[in-house]
Short mmCIF file of C-alpha atoms in Angstrom, two decimals:
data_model
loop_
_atom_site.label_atom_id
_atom_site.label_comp_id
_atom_site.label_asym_id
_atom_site.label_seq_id
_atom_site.Cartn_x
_atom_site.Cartn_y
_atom_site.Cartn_z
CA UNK A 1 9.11 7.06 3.82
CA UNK A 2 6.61 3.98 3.17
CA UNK A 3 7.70 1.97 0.45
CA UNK A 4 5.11 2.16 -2.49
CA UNK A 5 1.59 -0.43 -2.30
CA UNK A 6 1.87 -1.94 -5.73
CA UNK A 7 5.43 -1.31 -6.82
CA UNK A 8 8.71 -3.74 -5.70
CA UNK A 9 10.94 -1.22 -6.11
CA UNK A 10 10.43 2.03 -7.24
CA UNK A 11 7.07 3.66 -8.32
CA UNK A 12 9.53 4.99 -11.42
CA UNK A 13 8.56 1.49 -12.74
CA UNK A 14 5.19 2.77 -14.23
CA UNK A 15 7.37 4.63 -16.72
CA UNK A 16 8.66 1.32 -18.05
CA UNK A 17 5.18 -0.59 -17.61
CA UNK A 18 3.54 2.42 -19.20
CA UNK A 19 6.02 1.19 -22.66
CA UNK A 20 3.53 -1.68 -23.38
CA UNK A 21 0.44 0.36 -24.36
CA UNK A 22 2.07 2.85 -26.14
CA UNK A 23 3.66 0.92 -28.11
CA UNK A 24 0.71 -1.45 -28.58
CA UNK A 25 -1.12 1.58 -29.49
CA UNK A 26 1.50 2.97 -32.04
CA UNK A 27 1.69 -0.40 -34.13
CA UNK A 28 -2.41 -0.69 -33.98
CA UNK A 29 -2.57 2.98 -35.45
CA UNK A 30 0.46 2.26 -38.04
CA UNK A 31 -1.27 -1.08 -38.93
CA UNK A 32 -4.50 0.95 -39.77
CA UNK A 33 -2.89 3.75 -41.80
CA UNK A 34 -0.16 1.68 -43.22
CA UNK A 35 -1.95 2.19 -47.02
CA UNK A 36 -2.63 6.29 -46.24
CA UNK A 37 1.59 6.40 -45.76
CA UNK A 38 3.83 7.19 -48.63
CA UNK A 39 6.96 4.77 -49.88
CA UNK A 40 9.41 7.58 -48.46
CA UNK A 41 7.23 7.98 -44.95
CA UNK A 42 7.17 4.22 -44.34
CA UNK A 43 10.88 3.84 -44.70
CA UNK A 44 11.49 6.73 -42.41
CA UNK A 45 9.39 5.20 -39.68
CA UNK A 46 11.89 2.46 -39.43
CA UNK A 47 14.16 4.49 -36.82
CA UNK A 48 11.66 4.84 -34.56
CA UNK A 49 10.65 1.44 -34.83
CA UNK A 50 13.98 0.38 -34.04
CA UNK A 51 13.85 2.61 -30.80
CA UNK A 52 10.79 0.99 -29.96
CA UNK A 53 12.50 -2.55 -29.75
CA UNK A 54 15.30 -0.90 -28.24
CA UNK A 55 12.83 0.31 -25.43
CA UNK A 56 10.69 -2.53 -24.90
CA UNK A 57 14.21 -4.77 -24.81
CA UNK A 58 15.71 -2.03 -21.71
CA UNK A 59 12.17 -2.40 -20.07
CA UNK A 60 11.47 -6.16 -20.51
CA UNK A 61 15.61 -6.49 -19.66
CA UNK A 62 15.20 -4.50 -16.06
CA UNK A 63 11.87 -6.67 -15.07
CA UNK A 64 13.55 -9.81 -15.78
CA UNK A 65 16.09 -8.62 -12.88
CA UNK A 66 13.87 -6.36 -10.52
CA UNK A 67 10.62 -7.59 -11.16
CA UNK A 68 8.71 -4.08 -10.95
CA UNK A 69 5.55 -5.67 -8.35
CA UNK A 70 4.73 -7.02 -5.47
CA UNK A 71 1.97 -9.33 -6.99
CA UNK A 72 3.06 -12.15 -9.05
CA UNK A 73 0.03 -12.10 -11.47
CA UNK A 74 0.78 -7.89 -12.59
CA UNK A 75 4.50 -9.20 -12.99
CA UNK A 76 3.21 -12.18 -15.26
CA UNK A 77 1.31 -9.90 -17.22
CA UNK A 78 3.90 -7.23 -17.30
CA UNK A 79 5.67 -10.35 -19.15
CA UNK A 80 2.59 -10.76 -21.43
CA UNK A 81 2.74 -7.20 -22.36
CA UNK A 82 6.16 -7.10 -23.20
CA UNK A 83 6.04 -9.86 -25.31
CA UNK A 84 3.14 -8.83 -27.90
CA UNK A 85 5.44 -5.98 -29.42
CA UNK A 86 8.69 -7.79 -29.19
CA UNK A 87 9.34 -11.53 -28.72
CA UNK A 88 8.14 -13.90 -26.54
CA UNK A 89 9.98 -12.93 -23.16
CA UNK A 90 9.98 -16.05 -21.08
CA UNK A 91 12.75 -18.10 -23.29
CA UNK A 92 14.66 -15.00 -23.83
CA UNK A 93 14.93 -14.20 -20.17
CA UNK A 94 15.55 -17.59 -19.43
CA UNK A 95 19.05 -17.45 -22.02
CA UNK A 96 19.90 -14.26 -20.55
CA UNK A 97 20.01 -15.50 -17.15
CA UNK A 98 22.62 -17.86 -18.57
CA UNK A 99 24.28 -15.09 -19.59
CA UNK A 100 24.80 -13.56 -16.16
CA UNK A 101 26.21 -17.00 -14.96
CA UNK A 102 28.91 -17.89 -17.60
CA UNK A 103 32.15 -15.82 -18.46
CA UNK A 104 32.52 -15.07 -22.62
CA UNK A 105 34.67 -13.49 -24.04
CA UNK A 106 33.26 -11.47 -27.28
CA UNK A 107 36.76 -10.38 -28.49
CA UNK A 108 37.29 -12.76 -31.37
CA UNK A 109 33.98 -13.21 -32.57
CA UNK A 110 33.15 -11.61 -35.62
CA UNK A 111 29.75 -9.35 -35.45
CA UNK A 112 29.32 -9.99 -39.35
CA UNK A 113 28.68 -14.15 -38.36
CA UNK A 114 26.25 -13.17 -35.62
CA UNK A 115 24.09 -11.20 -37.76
CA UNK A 116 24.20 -14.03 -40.72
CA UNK A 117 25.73 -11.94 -42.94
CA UNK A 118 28.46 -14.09 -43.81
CA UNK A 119 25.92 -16.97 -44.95
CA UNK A 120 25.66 -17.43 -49.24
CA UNK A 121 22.62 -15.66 -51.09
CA UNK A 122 20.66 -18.80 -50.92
CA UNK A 123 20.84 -19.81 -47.07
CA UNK A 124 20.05 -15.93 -46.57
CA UNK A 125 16.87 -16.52 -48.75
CA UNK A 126 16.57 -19.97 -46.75
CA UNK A 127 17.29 -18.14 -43.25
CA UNK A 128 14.34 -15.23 -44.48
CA UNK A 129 11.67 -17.75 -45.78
CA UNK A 130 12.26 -19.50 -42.04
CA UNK A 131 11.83 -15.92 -40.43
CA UNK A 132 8.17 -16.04 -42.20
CA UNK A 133 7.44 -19.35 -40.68
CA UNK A 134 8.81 -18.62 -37.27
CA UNK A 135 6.48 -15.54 -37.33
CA UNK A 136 3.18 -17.35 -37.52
CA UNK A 137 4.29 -19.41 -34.30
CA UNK A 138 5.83 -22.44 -36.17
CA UNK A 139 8.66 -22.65 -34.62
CA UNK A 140 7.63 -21.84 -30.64
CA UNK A 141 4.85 -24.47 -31.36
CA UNK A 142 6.62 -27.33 -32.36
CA UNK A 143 9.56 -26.21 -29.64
CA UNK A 144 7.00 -26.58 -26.91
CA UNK A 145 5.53 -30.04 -28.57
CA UNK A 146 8.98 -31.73 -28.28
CA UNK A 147 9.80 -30.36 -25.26
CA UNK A 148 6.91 -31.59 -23.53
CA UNK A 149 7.18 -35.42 -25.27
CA UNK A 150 10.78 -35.86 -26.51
CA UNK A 151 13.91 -36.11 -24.33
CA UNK A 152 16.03 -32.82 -23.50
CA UNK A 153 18.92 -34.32 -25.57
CA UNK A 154 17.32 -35.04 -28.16
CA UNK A 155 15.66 -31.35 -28.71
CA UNK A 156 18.56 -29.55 -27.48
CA UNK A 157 20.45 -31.48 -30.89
CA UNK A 158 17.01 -30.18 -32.72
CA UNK A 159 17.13 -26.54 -31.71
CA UNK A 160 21.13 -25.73 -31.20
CA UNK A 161 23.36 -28.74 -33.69
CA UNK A 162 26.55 -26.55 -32.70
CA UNK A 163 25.46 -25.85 -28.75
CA UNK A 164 23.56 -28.60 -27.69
CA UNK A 165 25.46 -28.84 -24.24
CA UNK A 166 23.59 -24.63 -24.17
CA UNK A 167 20.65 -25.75 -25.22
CA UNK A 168 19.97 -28.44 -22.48
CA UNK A 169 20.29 -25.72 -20.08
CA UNK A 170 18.27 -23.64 -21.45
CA UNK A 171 15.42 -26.71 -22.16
CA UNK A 172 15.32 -28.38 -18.52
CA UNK A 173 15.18 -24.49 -17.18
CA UNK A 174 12.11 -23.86 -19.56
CA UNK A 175 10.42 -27.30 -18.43
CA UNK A 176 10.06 -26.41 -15.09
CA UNK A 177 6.22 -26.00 -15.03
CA UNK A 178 6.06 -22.79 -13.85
CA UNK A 179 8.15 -21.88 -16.57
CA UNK A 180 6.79 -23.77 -19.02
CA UNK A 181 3.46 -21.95 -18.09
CA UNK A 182 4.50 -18.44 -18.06
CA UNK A 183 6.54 -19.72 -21.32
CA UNK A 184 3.30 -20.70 -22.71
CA UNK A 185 1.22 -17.22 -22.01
CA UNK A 186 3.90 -15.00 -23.25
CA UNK A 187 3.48 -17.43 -26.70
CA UNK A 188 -0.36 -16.48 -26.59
CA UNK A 189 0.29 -13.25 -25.91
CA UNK A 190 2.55 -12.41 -28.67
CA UNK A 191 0.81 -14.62 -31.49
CA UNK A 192 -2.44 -12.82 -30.45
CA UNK A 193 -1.21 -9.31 -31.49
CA UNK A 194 -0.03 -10.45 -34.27
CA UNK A 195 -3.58 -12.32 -35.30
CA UNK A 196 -4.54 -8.77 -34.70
CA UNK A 197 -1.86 -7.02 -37.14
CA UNK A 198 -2.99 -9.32 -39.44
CA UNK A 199 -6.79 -9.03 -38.93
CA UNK A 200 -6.50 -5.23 -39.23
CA UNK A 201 -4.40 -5.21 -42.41
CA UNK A 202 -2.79 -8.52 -43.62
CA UNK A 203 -0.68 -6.21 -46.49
CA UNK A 204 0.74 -4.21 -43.37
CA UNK A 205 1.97 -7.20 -41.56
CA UNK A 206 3.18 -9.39 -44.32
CA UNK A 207 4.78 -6.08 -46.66
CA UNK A 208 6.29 -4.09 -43.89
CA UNK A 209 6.05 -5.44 -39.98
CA UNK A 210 7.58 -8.40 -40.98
CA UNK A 211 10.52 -7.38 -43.43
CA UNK A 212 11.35 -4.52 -40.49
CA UNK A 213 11.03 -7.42 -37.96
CA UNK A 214 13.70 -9.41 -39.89
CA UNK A 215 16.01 -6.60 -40.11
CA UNK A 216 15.84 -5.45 -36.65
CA UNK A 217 15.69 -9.04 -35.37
CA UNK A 218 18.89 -9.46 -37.26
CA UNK A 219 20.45 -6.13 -35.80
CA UNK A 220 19.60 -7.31 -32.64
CA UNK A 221 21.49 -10.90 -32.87
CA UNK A 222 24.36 -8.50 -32.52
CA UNK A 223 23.32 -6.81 -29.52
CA UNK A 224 25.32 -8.86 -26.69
CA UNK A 225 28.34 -8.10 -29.36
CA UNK A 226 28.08 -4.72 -28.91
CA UNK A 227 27.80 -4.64 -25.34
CA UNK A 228 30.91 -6.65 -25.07
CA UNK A 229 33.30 -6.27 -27.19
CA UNK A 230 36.73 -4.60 -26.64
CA UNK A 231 36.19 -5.40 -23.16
CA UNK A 232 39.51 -5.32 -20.90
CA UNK A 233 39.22 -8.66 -19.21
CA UNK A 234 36.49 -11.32 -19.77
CA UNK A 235 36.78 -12.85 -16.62
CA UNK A 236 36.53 -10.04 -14.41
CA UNK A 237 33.61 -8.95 -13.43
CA UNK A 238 34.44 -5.20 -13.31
CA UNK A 239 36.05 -4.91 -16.78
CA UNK A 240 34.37 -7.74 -18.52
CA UNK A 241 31.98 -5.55 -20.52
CA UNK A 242 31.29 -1.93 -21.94
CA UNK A 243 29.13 0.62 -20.68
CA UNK A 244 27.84 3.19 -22.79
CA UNK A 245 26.42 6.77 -20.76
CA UNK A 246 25.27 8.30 -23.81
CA UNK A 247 21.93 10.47 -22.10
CA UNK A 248 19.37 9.69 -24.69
CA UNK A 249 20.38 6.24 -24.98
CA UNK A 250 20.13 5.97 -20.96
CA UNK A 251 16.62 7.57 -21.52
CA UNK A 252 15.29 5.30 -24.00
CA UNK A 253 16.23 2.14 -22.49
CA UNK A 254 16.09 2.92 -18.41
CA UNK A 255 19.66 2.72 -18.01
CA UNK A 256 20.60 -0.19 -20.43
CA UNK A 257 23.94 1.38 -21.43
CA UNK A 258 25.30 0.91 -17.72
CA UNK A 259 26.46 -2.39 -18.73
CA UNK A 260 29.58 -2.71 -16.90
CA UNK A 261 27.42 -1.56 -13.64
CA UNK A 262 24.74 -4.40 -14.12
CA UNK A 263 27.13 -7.26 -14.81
CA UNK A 264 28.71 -6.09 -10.95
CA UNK A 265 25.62 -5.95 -9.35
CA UNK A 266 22.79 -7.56 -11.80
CA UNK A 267 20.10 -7.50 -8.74
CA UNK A 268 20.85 -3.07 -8.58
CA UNK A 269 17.31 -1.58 -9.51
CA UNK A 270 17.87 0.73 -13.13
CA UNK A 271 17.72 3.75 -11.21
CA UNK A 272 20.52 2.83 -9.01
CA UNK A 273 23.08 1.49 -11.10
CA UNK A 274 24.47 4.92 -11.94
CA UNK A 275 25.59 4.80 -8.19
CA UNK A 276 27.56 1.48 -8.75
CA UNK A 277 29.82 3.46 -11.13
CA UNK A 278 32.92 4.91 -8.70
CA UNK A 279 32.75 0.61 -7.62
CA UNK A 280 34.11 0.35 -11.22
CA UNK A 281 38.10 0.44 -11.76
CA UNK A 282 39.01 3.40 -14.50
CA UNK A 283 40.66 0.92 -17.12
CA UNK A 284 37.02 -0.40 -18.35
CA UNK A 285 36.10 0.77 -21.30
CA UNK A 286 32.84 2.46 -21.99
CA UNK A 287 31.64 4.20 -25.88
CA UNK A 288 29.66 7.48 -26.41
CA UNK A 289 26.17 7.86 -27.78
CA UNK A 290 25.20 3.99 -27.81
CA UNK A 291 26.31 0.29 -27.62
CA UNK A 292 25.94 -0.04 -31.04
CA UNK A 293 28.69 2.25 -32.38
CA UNK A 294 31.01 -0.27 -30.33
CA UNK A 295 32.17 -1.77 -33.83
CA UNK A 296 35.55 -2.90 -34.64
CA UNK A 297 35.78 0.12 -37.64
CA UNK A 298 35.10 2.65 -35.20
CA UNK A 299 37.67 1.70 -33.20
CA UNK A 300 41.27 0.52 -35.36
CA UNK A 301 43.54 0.90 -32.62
CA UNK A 302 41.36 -1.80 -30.12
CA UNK A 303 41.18 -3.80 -32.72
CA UNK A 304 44.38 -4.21 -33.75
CA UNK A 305 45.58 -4.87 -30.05
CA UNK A 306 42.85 -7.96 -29.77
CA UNK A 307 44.27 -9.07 -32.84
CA UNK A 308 47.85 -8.95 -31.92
CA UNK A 309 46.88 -10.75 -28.69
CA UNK A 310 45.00 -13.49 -31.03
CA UNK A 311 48.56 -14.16 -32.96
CA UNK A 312 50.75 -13.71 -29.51
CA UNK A 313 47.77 -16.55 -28.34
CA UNK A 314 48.42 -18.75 -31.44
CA UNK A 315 51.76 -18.71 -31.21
CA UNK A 316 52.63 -16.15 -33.89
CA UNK A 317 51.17 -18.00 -36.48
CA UNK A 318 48.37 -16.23 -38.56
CA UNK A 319 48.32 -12.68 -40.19
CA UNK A 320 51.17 -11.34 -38.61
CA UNK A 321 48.37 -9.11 -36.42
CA UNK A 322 46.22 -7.12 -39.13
CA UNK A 323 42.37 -6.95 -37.31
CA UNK A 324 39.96 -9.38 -39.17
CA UNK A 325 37.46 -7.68 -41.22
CA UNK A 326 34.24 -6.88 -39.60
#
């Protein structure tokens, strides 16, 4: 069978390219009858907006990894397209890369600090007044100023004070000029919608994209928690994360819930990592439904263990075992 003209991998891949003008189209038609929708109707909407990020992040995730064609310029625009609905994908891919390459260990880390929730009323007001500025462009602007005229130390200490060593990486990978460029389109590409979202109905982007930006932004900081935590062993490859094979998760996101499966064999198109599976030992653990029910409430009994290996760690010194509050 001759492998397809315009698709890498799999002709499947239209599915997931097919993602960027529906949802471009669904946030054009919200922005335009944003004022015809009732309190109660907007509110409800925000599920489905969710699963919209949730899609574009599965589709955007899989093209980082199997870039979907055989031409370079469809794959940069493929980039471009994912970014205008989401976030600009270049940087992101770029950390997540990192990702792949370093072993963490999620187990003690507390989902509540990821998300900011632990911060005092006025650094949340602080940390939602920056989320304003941020969405304008502010803050990818002036990144891309300093990294193009100020040393890589000295911006990493700008953009990450408490990982600066992270940073670095992250800045001399993103300085490469091909990077840099592709960086720089995926910037144009998502401030452009968003000129748009404004131009068709400034109310609807300042009164309701943006506040259910924030929130799923925020959800989202979460998202390598949930993927990870509870995991058996950290530092093996094959139990070092959690797979979830809930079906309409699967759907949504082209196979984002075969975690475990990805981290084995990252280059495995989506539509072959369900074959990876009997590679996996049977003491990984894996939740039902989604990643995001992988929360320490939901599951007491892992919990506890982690914390009991946390005082057993510390020398018995601590709470005597009790799970931290999530």
């Amino acid at each position: 069978m001759s492998r397809p003209r315009v698709f890498r991998f799999s002709s499947w891949d239209a599915l997931s390219v097919a993602v960027i003008p529906f949802q471009i189209a669904f946030f054009v038609v919200l922005a335009y009858e944003y004022r015809r929708l009732s309190p109660l109707a907007l509110v409800a909407l925000f599920p489905a907006l969710f699963a919209l990020y949730l899609q574009n992040a599965g589709a955007n995730h899989n093209h980082y990894h199997t870039p979907f064609f055989r031409a370079r310029w469809l794959n940069i625009l493929t980039s471009m397209g994912f970014s205008m609905t989401a976030s600009p994908k270049t940087p992101y891919n770029v950390g997540h890369g990192m990702h792949h390459a370093t072993a963490e260990s999620w187990n003690d880390m507390s989902i509540l600090g990821m998300m900011g929730l632990r911060r005092p009323p006025h650094k949340q007001v602080l940390a939602a007044l920056s989320f304003v500025a941020e969405s304008f462009g502010l803050r990818y602007l002036i990144s891309i100023y300093l990294l193009e005229r100020r040393p890589l130390e000295q911006v990493a200490k700008i953009a990450a004070p408490k990982q600066p060593e992270v940073a670095l990486e992250v800045l001399k990978q993103l300085k490469e000029p091909e990077t840099l460029r592709r960086t720089k389109l995926d910037l144009a590409a998502w401030l452009g919608f968003r000129i748009v979202l404004c131009a068709i109905d400034w109310k609807f982007f300042l009164l309701y994209f943006l506040p259910c930006t924030y929130v799923i932004d925020m959800i989202r900081q979460g998202e390598n928690y949930f993927q990870h935590w509870g995991a058996v062993d950290p530092n093996d490859r094959k139990r070092d994360s959690v797979s979830c094979y809930g079906t309409l998760y699967n759907l949504l996101t082209f196979n984002l819930g075969y975690h475990q499966e990805h981290h084995l064999r990252p280059g495995v198109h989506w539509l072959k990592l369900p074959r990876t599976t009997v590679e996996l030992p049977p003491d990984r653990r894996s939740v039902p439904v989604a990643h995001y029910v992988n929360l320490p409430i939901f599951y007491p009994r892992r919990a506890a263990e982690l914390a009991r290996r946390r005082a057993e760690a510390a020398g018995g010194d601590g709470d005597s075992g009790s799970p931290r509050p999530e």
